[in-house]
Amino acid sequence: MVKVLAVCGNGMGTSLVIKMKVKQFLDEQGISASMESCSLGEAGGYMNQGMDIVLCSKNLVGNLNPPAKSHVIGLVNLMNAKEFGPQIMEVINQFYPDELKK
Amino acid sequence: MNLQEHVLSRKAARFQVEAKDWKEAVKAGTDILVEAGTVTEQYYHEILDGVEELGPYFIMAPGMAMPHGRPDGGVLENSYAIVTLKEPVNFGDPDNDPVDILITLAAVDAKTQNEEAIIQVVTLLDDEKAMADLRKATCIEDLEKIFNELEEM
């Protein structure tokens, strides 16, 4: 199970879209994932609970201060799995290869 | 109330709007919500402040934006507005500029933010034909047709 957090400015628009699109994508890939979404202000608290992957729009990456074990991915096109999919799979292949074998 | 019901029943859409920059484009959306009485005039400034602080954080994909701000920035009721632009504008997001479709969102809090509405926003923005039709739409009836075709899928 990969723990994924989607972050955006205020936690009620963009991050919900990311959560929805990425969950759909990971389901299709057969990767089990827990998905949370929150605002930038809440992100620190969520990341302290131990998030494997943190997603946000590319513009916001610099505003996050993630713990070392979390992998932050800045997304450009939040709607198109052909674009964000490879970005996410690269991290999963590299750091969570066990998730692929299930 | 979901996106479709809300936008169609309140006619919360403007088509082929002429905006000289991204601020005017955002204002076209918040003006609709102000007229509907679901946000105060503060909401426009709330969104501008957000962009000043964080950059254009609500650009979804090439050509598409979903402007929104914090609930305490003047939101009175969960609501939505659709704006298409005659000429696209730049938001300062080189990967996704220029933008000509804006779905403005207002939510009273994250919990009651209608997940169904977000799904509809995603479904709409995700559909290439719907986007092409929306860019050509000139009236609320055109929009209704786009929603109906989406539903049939």
Tab-separated table of C-alpha atoms in Angstrom:
chain	number	residue	atom	x	y	z
A	1	MET	CA	0.000	0.000	0.000
A	2	VAL	CA	1.441	3.321	-1.090
A	3	LYS	CA	0.384	6.319	0.976
A	4	VAL	CA	-0.300	9.240	-1.311
A	5	LEU	CA	-1.117	12.827	-0.361
A	6	ALA	CA	-2.462	15.427	-2.807
A	7	VAL	CA	-1.828	19.046	-1.805
A	8	CYS	CA	-3.102	22.330	-3.189
A	9	GLY	CA	-3.480	25.953	-2.111
A	10	ASN	CA	-6.564	25.525	0.013
A	11	GLY	CA	-7.384	21.839	-0.122
A	12	MET	CA	-10.745	22.001	-1.811
A	13	GLY	CA	-10.243	22.175	-5.528
A	14	THR	CA	-7.057	21.120	-7.211
A	15	SER	CA	-6.061	18.528	-4.614
A	16	LEU	CA	-9.449	16.812	-4.916
A	17	VAL	CA	-8.992	16.607	-8.667
A	18	ILE	CA	-5.487	15.173	-8.243
A	19	LYS	CA	-6.765	12.669	-5.672
A	20	MET	CA	-9.494	11.497	-7.996
A	21	LYS	CA	-7.431	11.256	-11.175
A	22	VAL	CA	-4.420	9.608	-9.523
A	23	LYS	CA	-6.530	7.080	-7.580
A	24	GLN	CA	-8.189	6.111	-10.854
A	25	PHE	CA	-4.783	5.769	-12.522
A	26	LEU	CA	-3.239	3.687	-9.711
A	27	ASP	CA	-6.293	1.406	-9.603
A	28	GLU	CA	-5.844	0.773	-13.326
A	29	GLN	CA	-2.189	-0.062	-12.719
A	30	GLY	CA	-3.206	-2.511	-9.978
A	31	ILE	CA	-1.335	-0.543	-7.338
A	32	SER	CA	-3.055	-0.305	-3.994
A	33	ALA	CA	-2.896	3.199	-2.581
A	34	SER	CA	-4.422	5.236	0.192
A	35	MET	CA	-5.219	8.756	-0.957
A	36	GLU	CA	-5.569	11.875	1.166
A	37	SER	CA	-5.935	15.490	0.099
A	38	CYS	CA	-5.307	18.695	2.004
A	39	SER	CA	-4.273	22.346	1.835
A	40	LEU	CA	-0.692	23.618	1.948
A	41	GLY	CA	-1.257	24.687	5.559
A	42	GLU	CA	-2.286	21.164	6.567
A	43	ALA	CA	0.396	19.417	4.520
A	44	GLY	CA	3.025	19.425	7.266
A	45	GLY	CA	0.760	17.534	9.663
A	46	TYR	CA	-0.181	14.973	7.045
A	47	MET	CA	3.423	14.471	5.938
A	48	ASN	CA	4.456	13.849	9.549
A	49	GLN	CA	2.088	10.872	9.587
A	50	GLY	CA	4.381	9.345	6.953
A	51	MET	CA	3.404	9.864	3.330
A	52	ASP	CA	5.235	7.931	0.604
A	53	ILE	CA	4.312	10.199	-2.269
A	54	VAL	CA	3.202	13.822	-2.121
A	55	LEU	CA	1.568	15.276	-5.231
A	56	CYS	CA	0.913	18.911	-6.016
A	57	SER	CA	0.932	21.179	-9.044
A	58	LYS	CA	4.442	22.030	-10.185
A	59	ASN	CA	3.954	25.647	-9.099
A	60	LEU	CA	3.619	24.623	-5.450
A	61	VAL	CA	6.576	22.265	-5.034
A	62	GLY	CA	8.752	25.020	-3.583
A	63	ASN	CA	6.178	25.729	-0.854
A	64	LEU	CA	6.385	22.220	0.599
A	65	ASN	CA	8.880	21.152	3.203
A	66	PRO	CA	8.652	17.371	3.124
A	67	PRO	CA	10.403	14.899	5.443
A	68	ALA	CA	13.233	12.959	3.796
A	69	LYS	CA	11.202	9.798	3.263
A	70	SER	CA	8.419	11.483	1.289
A	71	HIS	CA	8.796	11.812	-2.476
A	72	VAL	CA	7.333	15.028	-3.838
A	73	ILE	CA	6.115	15.038	-7.439
A	74	GLY	CA	5.166	18.316	-9.151
A	75	LEU	CA	2.445	17.739	-11.720
A	76	VAL	CA	1.995	19.852	-14.850
A	77	ASN	CA	-1.159	18.412	-16.377
A	78	LEU	CA	-3.436	17.180	-13.589
A	79	MET	CA	-6.011	15.786	-15.963
A	80	ASN	CA	-4.028	13.572	-18.267
A	81	ALA	CA	-2.725	10.242	-16.935
A	82	LYS	CA	-0.486	9.937	-20.000
A	83	GLU	CA	1.433	12.904	-18.599
A	84	PHE	CA	1.338	12.421	-14.823
A	85	GLY	CA	1.344	8.601	-14.965
A	86	PRO	CA	5.006	8.182	-15.957
A	87	GLN	CA	6.075	10.711	-13.300
A	88	ILE	CA	4.363	8.677	-10.589
A	89	MET	CA	5.417	5.272	-11.936
A	90	GLU	CA	9.046	6.369	-12.010
A	91	VAL	CA	8.949	6.975	-8.252
A	92	ILE	CA	7.059	3.746	-7.573
A	93	ASN	CA	9.489	1.720	-9.713
A	94	GLN	CA	12.453	3.228	-7.966
A	95	PHE	CA	11.313	3.339	-4.346
A	96	TYR	CA	8.331	0.992	-3.983
A	97	PRO	CA	9.031	-1.841	-6.458
A	98	ASP	CA	7.315	-4.354	-4.151
A	99	GLU	CA	3.987	-2.661	-4.902
A	100	LEU	CA	4.312	-3.713	-8.542
A	101	LYS	CA	4.584	-7.422	-7.789
A	102	LYS	CA	1.210	-7.798	-6.126
B	1	MET	CA	-26.668	20.452	-6.125
B	2	ASN	CA	-24.207	19.212	-8.689
B	3	LEU	CA	-22.297	21.231	-11.272
B	4	GLN	CA	-24.724	20.664	-14.117
B	5	GLU	CA	-27.879	21.454	-12.110
B	6	HIS	CA	-26.266	24.473	-10.552
B	7	VAL	CA	-24.860	26.022	-13.718
B	8	LEU	CA	-27.927	25.338	-15.854
B	9	SER	CA	-30.575	26.363	-13.307
B	10	ARG	CA	-28.766	29.599	-12.449
B	11	LYS	CA	-27.463	30.204	-15.945
B	12	ALA	CA	-24.054	30.531	-14.307
B	13	ALA	CA	-22.071	30.638	-17.542
B	14	ARG	CA	-20.709	33.267	-19.936
B	15	PHE	CA	-19.420	32.421	-23.386
B	16	GLN	CA	-16.802	34.022	-25.647
B	17	VAL	CA	-15.979	36.603	-22.987
B	18	GLU	CA	-13.461	39.273	-23.970
B	19	ALA	CA	-10.811	39.534	-21.270
B	20	LYS	CA	-7.616	41.522	-21.731
B	21	ASP	CA	-5.699	39.562	-19.084
B	22	TRP	CA	-6.087	36.697	-16.609
B	23	LYS	CA	-7.462	38.969	-13.897
B	24	GLU	CA	-10.372	40.015	-16.106
B	25	ALA	CA	-10.922	36.372	-16.979
B	26	VAL	CA	-11.086	35.424	-13.279
B	27	LYS	CA	-13.384	38.381	-12.607
B	28	ALA	CA	-15.805	37.225	-15.293
B	29	GLY	CA	-16.272	34.035	-13.259
B	30	THR	CA	-16.503	35.643	-9.823
B	31	ASP	CA	-18.908	38.303	-11.200
B	32	ILE	CA	-21.327	35.514	-12.097
B	33	LEU	CA	-21.154	34.201	-8.527
B	34	VAL	CA	-21.512	37.696	-7.029
B	35	GLU	CA	-24.617	38.288	-9.160
B	36	ALA	CA	-26.003	34.947	-8.010
B	37	GLY	CA	-25.385	36.020	-4.425
B	38	THR	CA	-23.252	32.977	-3.585
B	39	VAL	CA	-19.984	34.863	-2.953
B	40	THR	CA	-19.176	38.447	-1.926
B	41	GLU	CA	-17.002	40.788	-3.990
B	42	GLN	CA	-14.170	39.838	-1.658
B	43	TYR	CA	-13.897	36.468	-3.390
B	44	TYR	CA	-12.270	37.950	-6.493
B	45	HIS	CA	-9.578	39.571	-4.352
B	46	GLU	CA	-9.180	36.355	-2.377
B	47	ILE	CA	-8.308	34.506	-5.601
B	48	LEU	CA	-5.914	37.269	-6.718
B	49	ASP	CA	-4.181	37.205	-3.335
B	50	GLY	CA	-3.832	33.436	-3.638
B	51	VAL	CA	-2.150	33.771	-7.026
B	52	GLU	CA	0.170	36.458	-5.669
B	53	GLU	CA	1.189	34.163	-2.825
B	54	LEU	CA	1.341	30.795	-4.589
B	55	GLY	CA	1.384	31.445	-8.327
B	56	PRO	CA	-1.451	30.256	-10.574
B	57	TYR	CA	-2.247	27.218	-8.422
B	58	PHE	CA	-5.546	26.351	-10.077
B	59	ILE	CA	-4.445	25.616	-13.650
B	60	MET	CA	-5.614	22.083	-14.352
B	61	ALA	CA	-4.254	21.294	-17.788
B	62	PRO	CA	-3.356	23.119	-21.017
B	63	GLY	CA	-6.007	25.780	-21.631
B	64	MET	CA	-8.035	25.013	-18.507
B	65	ALA	CA	-8.273	26.773	-15.158
B	66	MET	CA	-10.405	26.182	-12.075
B	67	PRO	CA	-10.111	29.447	-10.108
B	68	HIS	CA	-11.072	29.132	-6.444
B	69	GLY	CA	-10.154	30.611	-3.094
B	70	ARG	CA	-10.544	29.898	0.601
B	71	PRO	CA	-14.021	29.640	2.133
B	72	ASP	CA	-13.352	32.569	4.472
B	73	GLY	CA	-12.559	34.688	1.425
B	74	GLY	CA	-16.201	35.584	0.885
B	75	VAL	CA	-17.961	32.300	0.084
B	76	LEU	CA	-21.632	32.241	1.079
B	77	GLU	CA	-22.742	29.072	-0.689
B	78	ASN	CA	-21.193	26.208	-2.655
B	79	SER	CA	-21.356	27.342	-6.265
B	80	TYR	CA	-19.814	27.113	-9.723
B	81	ALA	CA	-19.502	29.239	-12.845
B	82	ILE	CA	-18.275	28.433	-16.335
B	83	VAL	CA	-16.518	31.038	-18.501
B	84	THR	CA	-15.098	30.632	-21.980
B	85	LEU	CA	-12.897	33.306	-23.514
B	86	LYS	CA	-12.945	34.679	-27.030
B	87	GLU	CA	-9.172	35.054	-26.931
B	88	PRO	CA	-7.105	32.969	-24.497
B	89	VAL	CA	-5.065	34.680	-21.755
B	90	ASN	CA	-1.790	33.785	-20.046
B	91	PHE	CA	-1.672	32.997	-16.313
B	92	GLY	CA	2.102	32.714	-16.080
B	93	ASP	CA	2.110	28.913	-16.210
B	94	PRO	CA	4.285	28.249	-19.273
B	95	ASP	CA	3.328	24.567	-19.401
B	96	ASN	CA	-0.412	25.203	-19.606
B	97	ASP	CA	-0.831	28.736	-21.012
B	98	PRO	CA	-2.779	30.131	-22.749
B	99	VAL	CA	-6.100	29.451	-21.011
B	100	ASP	CA	-9.566	29.919	-22.497
B	101	ILE	CA	-11.787	27.763	-20.273
B	102	LEU	CA	-12.407	28.656	-16.626
B	103	ILE	CA	-14.577	26.810	-14.161
B	104	THR	CA	-14.820	28.991	-11.076
B	105	LEU	CA	-15.459	27.122	-7.850
B	106	ALA	CA	-16.638	28.390	-4.478
B	107	ALA	CA	-16.902	26.077	-1.466
B	108	VAL	CA	-17.975	26.895	2.091
B	109	ASP	CA	-15.570	24.284	3.469
B	110	ALA	CA	-13.514	21.331	2.315
B	111	LYS	CA	-15.888	18.767	3.830
B	112	THR	CA	-19.032	19.930	2.102
B	113	GLN	CA	-17.190	20.607	-1.149
B	114	ASN	CA	-19.335	18.531	-3.358
B	115	GLU	CA	-17.275	15.571	-4.498
B	116	GLU	CA	-19.903	14.902	-7.128
B	117	ALA	CA	-19.334	18.390	-8.534
B	118	ILE	CA	-15.573	17.856	-8.620
B	119	ILE	CA	-16.115	14.586	-10.478
B	120	GLN	CA	-18.256	16.470	-12.997
B	121	VAL	CA	-15.631	19.189	-13.403
B	122	VAL	CA	-13.032	16.487	-14.025
B	123	THR	CA	-15.317	14.580	-16.394
B	124	LEU	CA	-16.051	17.738	-18.352
B	125	LEU	CA	-12.441	18.928	-18.573
B	126	ASP	CA	-11.331	15.409	-19.393
B	127	ASP	CA	-13.532	15.010	-22.441
B	128	GLU	CA	-11.913	16.281	-25.619
B	129	LYS	CA	-15.152	16.568	-27.546
B	130	ALA	CA	-16.879	18.372	-24.671
B	131	MET	CA	-13.964	20.812	-24.495
B	132	ALA	CA	-14.035	21.433	-28.237
B	133	ASP	CA	-17.820	21.961	-28.086
B	134	LEU	CA	-17.507	24.219	-25.044
B	135	ARG	CA	-14.992	26.404	-26.878
B	136	LYS	CA	-17.575	26.858	-29.634
B	137	ALA	CA	-20.586	27.279	-27.322
B	138	THR	CA	-22.392	30.620	-27.404
B	139	CYS	CA	-25.414	30.046	-25.155
B	140	ILE	CA	-26.674	28.068	-22.174
B	141	GLU	CA	-28.527	25.679	-24.515
B	142	ASP	CA	-25.197	24.713	-26.117
B	143	LEU	CA	-23.858	23.987	-22.635
B	144	GLU	CA	-26.908	21.927	-21.737
B	145	LYS	CA	-26.329	19.824	-24.835
B	146	ILE	CA	-22.684	19.270	-23.842
B	147	PHE	CA	-23.728	18.106	-20.356
B	148	ASN	CA	-26.376	15.804	-21.801
B	149	GLU	CA	-23.898	14.204	-24.181
B	150	LEU	CA	-21.466	13.699	-21.295
B	151	GLU	CA	-24.172	11.983	-19.251
B	152	GLU	CA	-24.949	9.544	-22.001
B	153	MET	CA	-21.427	8.188	-21.924
